Short mmCIF file of C-alpha atoms in Angstrom, two decimals:
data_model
loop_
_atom_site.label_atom_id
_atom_site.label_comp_id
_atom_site.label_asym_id
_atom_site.label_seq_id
_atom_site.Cartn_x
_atom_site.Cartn_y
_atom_site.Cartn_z
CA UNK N 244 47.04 -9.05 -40.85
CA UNK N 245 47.97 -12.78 -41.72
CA UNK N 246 47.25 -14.97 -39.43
CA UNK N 247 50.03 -17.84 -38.44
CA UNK N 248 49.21 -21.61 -39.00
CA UNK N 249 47.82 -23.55 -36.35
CA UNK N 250 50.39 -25.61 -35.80
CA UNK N 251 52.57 -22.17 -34.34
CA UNK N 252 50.31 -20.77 -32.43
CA UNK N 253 50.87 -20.94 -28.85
CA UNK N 254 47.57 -22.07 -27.57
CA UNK N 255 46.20 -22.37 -24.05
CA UNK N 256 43.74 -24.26 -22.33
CA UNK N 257 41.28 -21.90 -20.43
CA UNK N 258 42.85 -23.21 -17.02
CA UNK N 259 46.27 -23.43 -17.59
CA UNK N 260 45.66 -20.14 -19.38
CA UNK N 261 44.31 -18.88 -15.60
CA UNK N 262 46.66 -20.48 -13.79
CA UNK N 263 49.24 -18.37 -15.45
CA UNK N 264 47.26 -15.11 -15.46
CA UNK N 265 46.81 -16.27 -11.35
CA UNK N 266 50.92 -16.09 -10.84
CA UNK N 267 51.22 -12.20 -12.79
CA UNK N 268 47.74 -11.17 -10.84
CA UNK N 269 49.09 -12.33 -7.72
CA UNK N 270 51.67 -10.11 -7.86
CA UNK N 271 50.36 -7.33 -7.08
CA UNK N 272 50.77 -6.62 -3.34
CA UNK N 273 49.98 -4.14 -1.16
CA UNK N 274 47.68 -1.81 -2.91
CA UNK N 275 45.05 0.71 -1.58
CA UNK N 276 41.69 0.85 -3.26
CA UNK N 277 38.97 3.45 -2.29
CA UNK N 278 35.40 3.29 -2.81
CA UNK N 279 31.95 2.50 -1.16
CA UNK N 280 31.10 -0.89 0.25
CA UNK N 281 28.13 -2.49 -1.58
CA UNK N 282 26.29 -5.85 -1.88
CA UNK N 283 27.96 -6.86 0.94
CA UNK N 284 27.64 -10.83 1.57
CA UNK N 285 28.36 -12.08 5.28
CA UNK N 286 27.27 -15.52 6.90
CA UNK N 287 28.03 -16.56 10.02
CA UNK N 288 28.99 -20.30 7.93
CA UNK N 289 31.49 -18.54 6.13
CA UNK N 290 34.95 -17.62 6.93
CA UNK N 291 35.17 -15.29 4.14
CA UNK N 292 33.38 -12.28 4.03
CA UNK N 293 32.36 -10.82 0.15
CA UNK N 294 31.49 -7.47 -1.11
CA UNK N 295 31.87 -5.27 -4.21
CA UNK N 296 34.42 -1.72 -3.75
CA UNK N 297 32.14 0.58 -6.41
CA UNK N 298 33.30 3.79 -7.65
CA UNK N 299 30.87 6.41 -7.01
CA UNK N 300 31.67 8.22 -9.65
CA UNK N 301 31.48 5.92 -12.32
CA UNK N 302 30.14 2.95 -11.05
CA UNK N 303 33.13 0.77 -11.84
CA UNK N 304 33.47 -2.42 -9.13
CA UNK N 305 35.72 -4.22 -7.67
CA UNK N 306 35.46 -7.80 -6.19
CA UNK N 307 36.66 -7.64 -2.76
CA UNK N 308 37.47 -10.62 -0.32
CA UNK N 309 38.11 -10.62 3.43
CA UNK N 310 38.71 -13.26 6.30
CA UNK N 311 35.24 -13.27 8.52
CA UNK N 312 36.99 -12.76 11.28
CA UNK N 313 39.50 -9.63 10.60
CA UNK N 314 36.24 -8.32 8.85
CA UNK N 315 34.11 -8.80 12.06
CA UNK N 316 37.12 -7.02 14.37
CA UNK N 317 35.88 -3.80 12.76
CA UNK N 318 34.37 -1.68 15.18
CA UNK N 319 31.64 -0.18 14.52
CA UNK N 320 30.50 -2.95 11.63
CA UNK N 321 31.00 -1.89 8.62
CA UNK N 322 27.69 -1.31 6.51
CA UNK N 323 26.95 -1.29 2.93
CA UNK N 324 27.10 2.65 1.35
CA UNK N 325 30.33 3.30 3.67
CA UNK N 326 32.78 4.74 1.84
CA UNK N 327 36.63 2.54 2.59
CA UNK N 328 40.11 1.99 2.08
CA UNK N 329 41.15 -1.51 1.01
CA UNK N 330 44.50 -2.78 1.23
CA UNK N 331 45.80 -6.47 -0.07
CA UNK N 332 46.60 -8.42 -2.41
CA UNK N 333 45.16 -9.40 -5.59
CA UNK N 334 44.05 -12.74 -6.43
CA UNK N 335 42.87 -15.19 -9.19
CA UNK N 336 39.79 -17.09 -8.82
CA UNK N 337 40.48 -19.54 -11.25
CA UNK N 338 37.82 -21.31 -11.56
CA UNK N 339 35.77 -18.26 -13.27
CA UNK N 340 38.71 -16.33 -14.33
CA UNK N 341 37.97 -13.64 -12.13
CA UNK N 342 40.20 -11.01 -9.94
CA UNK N 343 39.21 -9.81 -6.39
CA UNK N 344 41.63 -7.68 -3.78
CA UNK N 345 41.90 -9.98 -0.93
CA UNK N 346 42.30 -7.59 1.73
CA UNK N 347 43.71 -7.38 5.41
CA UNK N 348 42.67 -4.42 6.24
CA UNK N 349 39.75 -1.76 5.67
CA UNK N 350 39.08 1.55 6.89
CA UNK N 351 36.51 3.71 7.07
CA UNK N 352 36.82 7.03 5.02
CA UNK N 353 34.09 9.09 6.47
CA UNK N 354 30.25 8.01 5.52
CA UNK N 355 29.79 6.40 1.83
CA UNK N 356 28.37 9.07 -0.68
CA UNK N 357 25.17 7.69 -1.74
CA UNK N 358 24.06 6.59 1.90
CA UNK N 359 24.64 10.09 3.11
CA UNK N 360 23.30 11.59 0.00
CA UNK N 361 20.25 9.58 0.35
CA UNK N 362 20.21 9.59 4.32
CA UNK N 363 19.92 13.74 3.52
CA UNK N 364 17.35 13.40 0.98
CA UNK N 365 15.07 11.45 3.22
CA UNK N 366 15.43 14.14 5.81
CA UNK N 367 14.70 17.33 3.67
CA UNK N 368 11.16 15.25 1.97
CA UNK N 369 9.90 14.10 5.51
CA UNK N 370 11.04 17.77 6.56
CA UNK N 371 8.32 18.66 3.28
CA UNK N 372 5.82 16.03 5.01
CA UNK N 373 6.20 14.13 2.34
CA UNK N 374 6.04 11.07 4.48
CA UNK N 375 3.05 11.97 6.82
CA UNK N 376 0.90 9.22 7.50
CA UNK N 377 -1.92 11.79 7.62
CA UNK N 378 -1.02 11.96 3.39
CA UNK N 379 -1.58 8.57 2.73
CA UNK N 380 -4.79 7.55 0.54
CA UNK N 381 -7.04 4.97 1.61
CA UNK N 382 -7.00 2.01 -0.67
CA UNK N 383 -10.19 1.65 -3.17
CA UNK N 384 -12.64 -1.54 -2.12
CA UNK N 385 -13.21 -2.25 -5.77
CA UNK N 386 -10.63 -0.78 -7.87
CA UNK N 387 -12.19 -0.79 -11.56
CA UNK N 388 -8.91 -1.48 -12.87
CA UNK N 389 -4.94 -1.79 -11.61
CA UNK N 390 -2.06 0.00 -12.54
CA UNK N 391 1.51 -2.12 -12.43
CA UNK N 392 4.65 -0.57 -12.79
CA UNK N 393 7.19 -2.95 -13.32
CA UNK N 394 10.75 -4.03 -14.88
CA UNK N 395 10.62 -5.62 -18.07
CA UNK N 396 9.65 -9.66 -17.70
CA UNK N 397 10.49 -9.73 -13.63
CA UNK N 398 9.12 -12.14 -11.95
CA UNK N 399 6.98 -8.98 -10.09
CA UNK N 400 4.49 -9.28 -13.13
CA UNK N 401 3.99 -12.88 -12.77
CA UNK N 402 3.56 -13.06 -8.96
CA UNK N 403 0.70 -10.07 -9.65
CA UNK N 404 -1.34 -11.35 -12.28
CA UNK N 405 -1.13 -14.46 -11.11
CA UNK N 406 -2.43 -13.24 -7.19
CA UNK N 407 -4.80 -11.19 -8.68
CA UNK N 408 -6.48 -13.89 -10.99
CA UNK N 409 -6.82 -16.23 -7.82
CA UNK N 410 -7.98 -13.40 -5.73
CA UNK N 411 -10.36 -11.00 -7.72
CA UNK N 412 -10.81 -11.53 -11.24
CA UNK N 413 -12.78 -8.87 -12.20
CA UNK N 414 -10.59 -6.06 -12.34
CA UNK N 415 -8.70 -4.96 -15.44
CA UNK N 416 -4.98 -5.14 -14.93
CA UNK N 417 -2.95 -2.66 -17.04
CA UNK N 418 0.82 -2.88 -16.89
CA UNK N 419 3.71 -0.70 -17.49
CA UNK N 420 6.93 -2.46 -18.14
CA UNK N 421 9.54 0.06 -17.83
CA UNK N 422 13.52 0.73 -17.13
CA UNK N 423 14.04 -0.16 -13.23
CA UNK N 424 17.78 0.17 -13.15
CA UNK N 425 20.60 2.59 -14.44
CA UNK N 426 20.74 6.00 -14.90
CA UNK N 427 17.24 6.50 -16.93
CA UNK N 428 15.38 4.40 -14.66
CA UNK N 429 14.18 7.32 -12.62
CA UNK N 430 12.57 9.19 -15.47
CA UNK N 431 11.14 6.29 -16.82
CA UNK N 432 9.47 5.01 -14.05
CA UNK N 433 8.11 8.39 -13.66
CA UNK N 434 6.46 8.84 -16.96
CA UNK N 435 5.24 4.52 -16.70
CA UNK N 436 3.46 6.25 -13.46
CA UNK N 437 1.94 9.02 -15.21
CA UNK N 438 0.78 7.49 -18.07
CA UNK N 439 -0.19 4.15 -15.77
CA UNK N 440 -2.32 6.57 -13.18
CA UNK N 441 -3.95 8.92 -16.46
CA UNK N 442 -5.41 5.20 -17.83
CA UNK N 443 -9.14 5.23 -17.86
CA UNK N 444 -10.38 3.09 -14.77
CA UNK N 445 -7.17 2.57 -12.89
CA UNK N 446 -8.02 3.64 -9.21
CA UNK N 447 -4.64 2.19 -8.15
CA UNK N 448 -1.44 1.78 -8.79
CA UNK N 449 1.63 -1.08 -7.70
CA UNK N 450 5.14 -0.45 -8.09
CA UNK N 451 7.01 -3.83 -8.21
CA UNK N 452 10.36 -4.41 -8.08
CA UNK N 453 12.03 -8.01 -6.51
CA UNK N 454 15.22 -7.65 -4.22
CA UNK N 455 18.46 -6.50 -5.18
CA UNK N 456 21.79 -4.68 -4.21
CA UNK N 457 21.68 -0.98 -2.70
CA UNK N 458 22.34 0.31 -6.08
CA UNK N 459 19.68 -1.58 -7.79
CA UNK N 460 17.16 -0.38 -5.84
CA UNK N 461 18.92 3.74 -6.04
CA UNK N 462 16.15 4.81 -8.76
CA UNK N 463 13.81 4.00 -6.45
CA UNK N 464 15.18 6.32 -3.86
CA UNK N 465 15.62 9.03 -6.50
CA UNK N 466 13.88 12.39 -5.80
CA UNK N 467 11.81 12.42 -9.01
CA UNK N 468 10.33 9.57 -8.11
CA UNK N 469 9.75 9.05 -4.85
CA UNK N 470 8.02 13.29 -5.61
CA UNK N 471 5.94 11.55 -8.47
CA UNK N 472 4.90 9.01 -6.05
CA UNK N 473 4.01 11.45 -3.23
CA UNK N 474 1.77 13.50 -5.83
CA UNK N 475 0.32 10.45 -7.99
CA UNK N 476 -3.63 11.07 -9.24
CA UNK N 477 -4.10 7.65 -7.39
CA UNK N 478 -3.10 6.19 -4.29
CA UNK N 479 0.19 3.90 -4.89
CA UNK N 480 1.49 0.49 -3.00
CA UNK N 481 4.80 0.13 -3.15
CA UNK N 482 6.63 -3.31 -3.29
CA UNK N 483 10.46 -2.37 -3.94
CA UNK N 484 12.88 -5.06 -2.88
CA UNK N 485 13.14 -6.07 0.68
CA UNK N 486 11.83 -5.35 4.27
CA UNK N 487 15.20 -3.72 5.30
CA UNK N 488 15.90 -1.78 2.19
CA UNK N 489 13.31 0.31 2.69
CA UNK N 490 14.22 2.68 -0.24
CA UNK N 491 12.16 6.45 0.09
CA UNK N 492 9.84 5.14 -2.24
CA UNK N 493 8.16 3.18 0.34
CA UNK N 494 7.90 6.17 2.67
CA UNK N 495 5.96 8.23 0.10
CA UNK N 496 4.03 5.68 -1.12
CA UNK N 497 0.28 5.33 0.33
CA UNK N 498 0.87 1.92 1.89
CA UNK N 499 3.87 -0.88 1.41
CA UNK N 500 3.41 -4.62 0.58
CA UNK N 501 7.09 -6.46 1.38
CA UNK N 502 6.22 -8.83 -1.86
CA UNK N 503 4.43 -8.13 -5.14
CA UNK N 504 2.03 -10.61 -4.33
CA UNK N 505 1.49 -9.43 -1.05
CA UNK N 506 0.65 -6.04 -2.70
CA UNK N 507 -1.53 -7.75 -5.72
CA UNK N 508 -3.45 -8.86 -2.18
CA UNK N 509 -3.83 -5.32 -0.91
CA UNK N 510 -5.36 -3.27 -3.72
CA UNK N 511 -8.40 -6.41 -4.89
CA UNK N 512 -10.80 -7.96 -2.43
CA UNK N 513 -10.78 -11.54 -2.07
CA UNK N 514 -13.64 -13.43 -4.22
CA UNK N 515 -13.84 -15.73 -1.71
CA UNK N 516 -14.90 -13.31 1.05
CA UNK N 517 -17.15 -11.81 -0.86
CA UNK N 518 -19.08 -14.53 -2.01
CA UNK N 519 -19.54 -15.54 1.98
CA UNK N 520 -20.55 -11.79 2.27
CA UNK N 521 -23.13 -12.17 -0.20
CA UNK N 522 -24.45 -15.79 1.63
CA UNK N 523 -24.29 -13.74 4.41
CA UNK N 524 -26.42 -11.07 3.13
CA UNK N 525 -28.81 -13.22 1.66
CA UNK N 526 -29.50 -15.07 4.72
CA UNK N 527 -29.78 -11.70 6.61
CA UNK N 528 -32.66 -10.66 3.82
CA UNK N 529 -34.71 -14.26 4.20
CA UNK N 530 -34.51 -13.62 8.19
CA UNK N 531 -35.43 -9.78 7.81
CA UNK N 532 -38.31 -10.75 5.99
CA UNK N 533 -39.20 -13.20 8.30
CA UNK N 534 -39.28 -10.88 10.75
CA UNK N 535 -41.53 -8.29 9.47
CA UNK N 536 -43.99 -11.35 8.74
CA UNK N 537 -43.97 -12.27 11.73
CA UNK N 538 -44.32 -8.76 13.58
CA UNK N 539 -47.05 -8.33 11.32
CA UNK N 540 -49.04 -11.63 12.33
CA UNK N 541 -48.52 -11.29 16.23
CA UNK N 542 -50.29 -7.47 15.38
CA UNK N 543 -52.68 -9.28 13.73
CA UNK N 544 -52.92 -11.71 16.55
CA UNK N 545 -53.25 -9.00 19.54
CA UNK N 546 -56.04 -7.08 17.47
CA UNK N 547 -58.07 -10.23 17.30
CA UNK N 548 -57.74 -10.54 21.09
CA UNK N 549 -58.71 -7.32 21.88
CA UNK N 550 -61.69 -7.66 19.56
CA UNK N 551 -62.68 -10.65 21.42
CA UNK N 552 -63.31 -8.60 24.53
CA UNK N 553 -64.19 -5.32 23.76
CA UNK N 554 -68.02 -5.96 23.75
CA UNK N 555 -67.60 -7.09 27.27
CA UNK N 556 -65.65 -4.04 27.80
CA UNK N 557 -68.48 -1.82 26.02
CA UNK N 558 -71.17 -3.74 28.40
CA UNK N 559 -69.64 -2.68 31.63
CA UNK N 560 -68.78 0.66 30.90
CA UNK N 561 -72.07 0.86 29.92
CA UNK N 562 -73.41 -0.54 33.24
CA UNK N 563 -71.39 1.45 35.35
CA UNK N 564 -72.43 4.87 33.56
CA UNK N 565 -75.99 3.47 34.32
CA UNK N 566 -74.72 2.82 37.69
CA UNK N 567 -73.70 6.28 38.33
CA UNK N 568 -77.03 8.22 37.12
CA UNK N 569 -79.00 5.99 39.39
CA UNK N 570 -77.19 7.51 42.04
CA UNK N 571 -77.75 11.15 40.91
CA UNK N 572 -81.30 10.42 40.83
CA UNK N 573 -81.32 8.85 44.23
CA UNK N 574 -79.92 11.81 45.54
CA UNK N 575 -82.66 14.27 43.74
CA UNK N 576 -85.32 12.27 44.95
CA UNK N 577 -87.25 14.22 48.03
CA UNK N 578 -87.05 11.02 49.74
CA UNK N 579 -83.62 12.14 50.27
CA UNK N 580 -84.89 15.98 51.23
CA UNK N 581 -87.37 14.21 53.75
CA UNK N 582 -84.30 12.24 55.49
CA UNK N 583 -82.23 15.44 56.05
CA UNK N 584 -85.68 16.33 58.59
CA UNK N 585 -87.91 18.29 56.06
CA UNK N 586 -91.92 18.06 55.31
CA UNK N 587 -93.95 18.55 52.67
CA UNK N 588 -97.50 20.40 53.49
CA UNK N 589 -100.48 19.13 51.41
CA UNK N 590 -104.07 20.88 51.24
CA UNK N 591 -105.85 18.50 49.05
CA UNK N 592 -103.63 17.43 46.05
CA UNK N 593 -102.00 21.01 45.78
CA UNK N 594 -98.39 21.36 47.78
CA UNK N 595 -98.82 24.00 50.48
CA UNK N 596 -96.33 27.05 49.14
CA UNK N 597 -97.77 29.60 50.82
CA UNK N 598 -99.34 30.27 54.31
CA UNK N 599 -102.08 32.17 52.57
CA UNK N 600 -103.52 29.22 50.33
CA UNK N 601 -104.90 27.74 53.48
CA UNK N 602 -107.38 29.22 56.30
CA UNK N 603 -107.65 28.83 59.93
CA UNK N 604 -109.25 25.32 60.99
CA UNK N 605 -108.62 23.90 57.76
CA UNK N 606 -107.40 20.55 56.98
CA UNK N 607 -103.56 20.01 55.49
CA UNK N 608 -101.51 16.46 54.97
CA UNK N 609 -97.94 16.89 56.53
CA UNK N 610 -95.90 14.07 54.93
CA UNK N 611 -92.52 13.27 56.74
CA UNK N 612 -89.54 10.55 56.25
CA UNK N 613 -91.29 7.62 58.38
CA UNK N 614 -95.09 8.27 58.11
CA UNK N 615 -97.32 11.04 57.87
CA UNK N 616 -99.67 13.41 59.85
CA UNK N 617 -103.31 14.67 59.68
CA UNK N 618 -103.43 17.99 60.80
CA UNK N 619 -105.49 21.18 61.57
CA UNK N 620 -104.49 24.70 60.64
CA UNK N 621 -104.66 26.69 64.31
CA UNK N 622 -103.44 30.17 62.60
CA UNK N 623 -102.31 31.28 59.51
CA UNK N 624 -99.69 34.17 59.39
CA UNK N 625 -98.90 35.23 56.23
CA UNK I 207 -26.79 4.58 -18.79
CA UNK I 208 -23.80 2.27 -18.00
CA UNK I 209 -24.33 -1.06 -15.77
CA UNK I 210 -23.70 -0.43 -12.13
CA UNK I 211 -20.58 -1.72 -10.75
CA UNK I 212 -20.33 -4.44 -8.81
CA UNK I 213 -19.52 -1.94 -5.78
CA UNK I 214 -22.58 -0.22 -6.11
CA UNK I 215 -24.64 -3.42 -6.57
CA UNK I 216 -23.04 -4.62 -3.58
CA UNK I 217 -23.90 -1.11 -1.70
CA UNK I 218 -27.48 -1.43 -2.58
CA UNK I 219 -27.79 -5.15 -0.87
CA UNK I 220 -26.25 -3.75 1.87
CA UNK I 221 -28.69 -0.99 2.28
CA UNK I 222 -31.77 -3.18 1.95
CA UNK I 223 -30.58 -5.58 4.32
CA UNK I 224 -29.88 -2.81 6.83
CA UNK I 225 -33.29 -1.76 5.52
CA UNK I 226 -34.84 -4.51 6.54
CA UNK I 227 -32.61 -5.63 9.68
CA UNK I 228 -34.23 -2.42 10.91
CA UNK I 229 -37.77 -4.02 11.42
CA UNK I 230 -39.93 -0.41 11.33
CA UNK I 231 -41.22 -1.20 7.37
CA UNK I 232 -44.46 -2.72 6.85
CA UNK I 233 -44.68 -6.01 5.38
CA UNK I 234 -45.56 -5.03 1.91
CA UNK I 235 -42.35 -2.87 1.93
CA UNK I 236 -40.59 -5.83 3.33
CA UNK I 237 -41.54 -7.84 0.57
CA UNK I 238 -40.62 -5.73 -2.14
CA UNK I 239 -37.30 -5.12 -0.53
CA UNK I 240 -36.82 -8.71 -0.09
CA UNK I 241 -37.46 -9.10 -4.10
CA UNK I 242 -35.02 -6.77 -4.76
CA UNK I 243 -32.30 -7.93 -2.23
CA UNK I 244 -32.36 -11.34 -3.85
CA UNK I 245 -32.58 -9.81 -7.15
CA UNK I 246 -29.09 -7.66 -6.09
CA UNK I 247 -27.58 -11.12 -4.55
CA UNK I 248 -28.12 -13.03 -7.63
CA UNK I 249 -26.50 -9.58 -9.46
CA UNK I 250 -23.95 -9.74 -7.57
CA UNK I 251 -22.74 -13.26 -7.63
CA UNK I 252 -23.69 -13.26 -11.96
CA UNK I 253 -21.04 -10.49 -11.87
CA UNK I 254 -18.36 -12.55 -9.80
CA UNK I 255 -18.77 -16.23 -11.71
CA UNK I 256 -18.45 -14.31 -14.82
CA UNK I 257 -15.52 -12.19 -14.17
CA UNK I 258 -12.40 -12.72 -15.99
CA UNK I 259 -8.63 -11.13 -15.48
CA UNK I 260 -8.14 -8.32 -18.42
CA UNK I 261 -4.36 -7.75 -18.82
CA UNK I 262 -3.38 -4.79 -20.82
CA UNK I 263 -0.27 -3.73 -21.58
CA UNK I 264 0.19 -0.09 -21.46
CA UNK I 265 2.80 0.96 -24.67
CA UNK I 266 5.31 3.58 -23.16
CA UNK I 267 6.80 4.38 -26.27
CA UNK I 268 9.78 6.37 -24.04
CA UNK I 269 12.60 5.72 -26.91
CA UNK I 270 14.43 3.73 -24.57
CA UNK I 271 13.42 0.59 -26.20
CA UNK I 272 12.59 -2.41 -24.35
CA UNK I 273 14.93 -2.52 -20.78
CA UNK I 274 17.28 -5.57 -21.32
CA UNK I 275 18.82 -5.78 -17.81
CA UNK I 276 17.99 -9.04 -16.19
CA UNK I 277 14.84 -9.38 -14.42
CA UNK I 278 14.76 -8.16 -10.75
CA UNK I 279 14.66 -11.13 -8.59
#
């Protein structure tokens, strides 16, 4: 092909080029375009509303454009994943050389494909119990080492490490950097996971993914993953774009972390708490010891006491028991016999037993309590 | 055998301070527990002031070569 010399060519300068293309774009008028609402952009500052039309089928978008107000007139509010009709007009934004369908109108066409696919999908695994809270893992205290499952340089792996190295440095952090968006994200987060939870040491596992539009985050709501999640050799804390999104792979994970840091924070201790722990502990040891020494020296204390006075002790036990026998004695004594009004009979020296030791007009001693008598024997009868 | 983790170090303490906290050992007991606490303390803090982040990164070798769409943000 020969190419003409410059000085034929009709050349263009990028805007008058675009304000051109604006007048042959902005002829077409009144056209219908179908597909499902996504990344939808709405501020209450704005008086335009923007979103992207995507073709479920192939994924091809369109820029779309709409006055806040018409937009907000739509009852009920239109959501992302709804599936609409557009009609309007196109138009150049010059500036960046870009079309978008400025539309009047847009209506609903039943619910958006992937929302309802994925609205389904979410009913038939927590139908499974793949959701149940009574499923998810406790956390390790002191993982050995962490798994993180991320996109290739996002910020995610940044934000982790660097949490992680603040927090609790004494962990081994082993990373998977794998696909996070298009059609072979699904199976290639769910190999990173396999091969991440298999490493030697890792007791837990982060999936990390920052923000983006419903279909961004779609992998993460894909069956094969969110099942790989659910059945992971580890537990697994999931940090997958925002709060609201809440893509499936948050319900089967073991616990959710709305930012990668926030996660990082879950699944290592903090360094700082421990080491006040430890003082802690320490103090508790120097104050249980203190303790026992102490029990021990008021033992010792008491048994010196009690040695002090247990002579005494001995002495009047002793006195008592001496006490006692006294008594017994007293009350064998025939003293005691002569009180209760007996006598004892003497002949001589010998105790008068029997009537017959004696005879008639002899001479016996009768001894009583008070006193005594001399008497004669008038009769004896044996 | 391996070196205990810092977990199980950190279990131990635990258990001789409970040990102790307990106040039914006698006092040569105490005092051997009381060696080994501190011994476990100073363990355990060793292990902390010497720890240091180990980043590995894990090759997938998938065939899909290295993802090239822009960084999730």
């Amino acid at each position: 092909m020969e190419t003409r010399a410059a000085a034929e060519r009709k050349v263009y300068s990028v805007a008058e080029f675009n304000r051109r293309l604006a007048t042959y774009v902005g002829r077409v008028r009144d056209v219908w375009v179908e597909g499902e609402i996504s990344e939808l952009r709405r501020s209450p500052a704005w008086g335009t509303v923007f979103l992207t039309l995507k073709d479920t089928r192939t994924g091809a978008c369109l820029s779309l454009t709409m006055p806040r107000r018409r937009f907000d007139s739509i009852e009920p509010a239109l959501t992302e994943g709804e599936r609409v009709q557009a009609n309007g007009s196109l138009s150049l934004y010059e500036a960046r050389g870009e079309v978008s369908l400025r539309a009047g109108t847009l209506e609903r066409v039943g619910a958006g494909d992937h929302a309802a696919a994925l609205a389904l999908l979410r009913r038939t695994l927590a139908a499974e119990g793949l959701f149940a809270p009574e499923r998810k893992r406790r956390l390790p205290r002191f993982p050995r080492a962490v798994g993180l499952l991320t996109g290739v340089d996002a910020a995610a792996r940044g934000d982790v490490v660097a949490a992680i190295a603040t927090r609790y440095p004494a962990v081994r952090l082993v990373i998977a950097e794998t696909r996070v968006q298009g059609p072979w994200a699904p199976g290639a987060i769910v190999t990173a996971l396999g091969r991440l939870s298999a490493c030697d040491g890792v007791d837990v596992v982060i999936l990390a993914r920052g923000g983006g539009s419903f279909e961004d985050l779609l992998p993460f709501s894909d069956e094969r993953v969110v099942r790989a999640i659910a059945g992971c050799a580890v537990p697994v804390v999931s940090a997958v774009g925002h709060e609201q999104d809440e893509p499936l792979c948050d319900l089967a994970a073991d616990m959710r972390a709305p930012t990668p840091t926030a996660a990082a924070r879950l699944v290592v201790p903090d360094l700082d708490e421990l080491r006040a722990g430890l003082g802690r502990s320490r103090q508790r040891l120097g104050a249980g010891t203190g303790r026992a020494l102490e029990r021990d020296r008021a033992r010792v204390e008491r048994s010196r006491e009690r040695l002090a006075v247990a002579p005494r002790l001995l002495l009047e036990r002793r006195r008592s028991a001496l006490d006692r026998s006294a008594a017994r004695l007293q009350a064998l004594s025939p003293r005691a016999t002569l009180a209760r009004g007996y006598a004892i009979v003497r002949a001589g020296d010998a105790v008068v037993r029997d009537a017959g030791t004696v005879s008639a007009g002899g001479l016996v001693e009768i001894e009583l309590e008070q006193g005594g008598l001399g008497a004669r024997v008038e009769e004896v009868r044996p | 055998m391996s070196e205990p983790s810092f977990e199980e170090l950190q279990r131990e303490l635990d258990e001789v301070v409970a040990r102790l906290e307990r106040g039914d050992v006698p006092l040569d007991e105490a005092l051997a527990l009381w060696r080994r606490g501190e011994e476990l303390h100073r363990a355990c803090v060793e292990r902390l002031d010497r720890a240091e982040l180990e980043i590995e990164d894990l090759r997938l070798g998938d065939g899909s070569g290295r993802d090239s769409e822009p960084p999730g943000g």
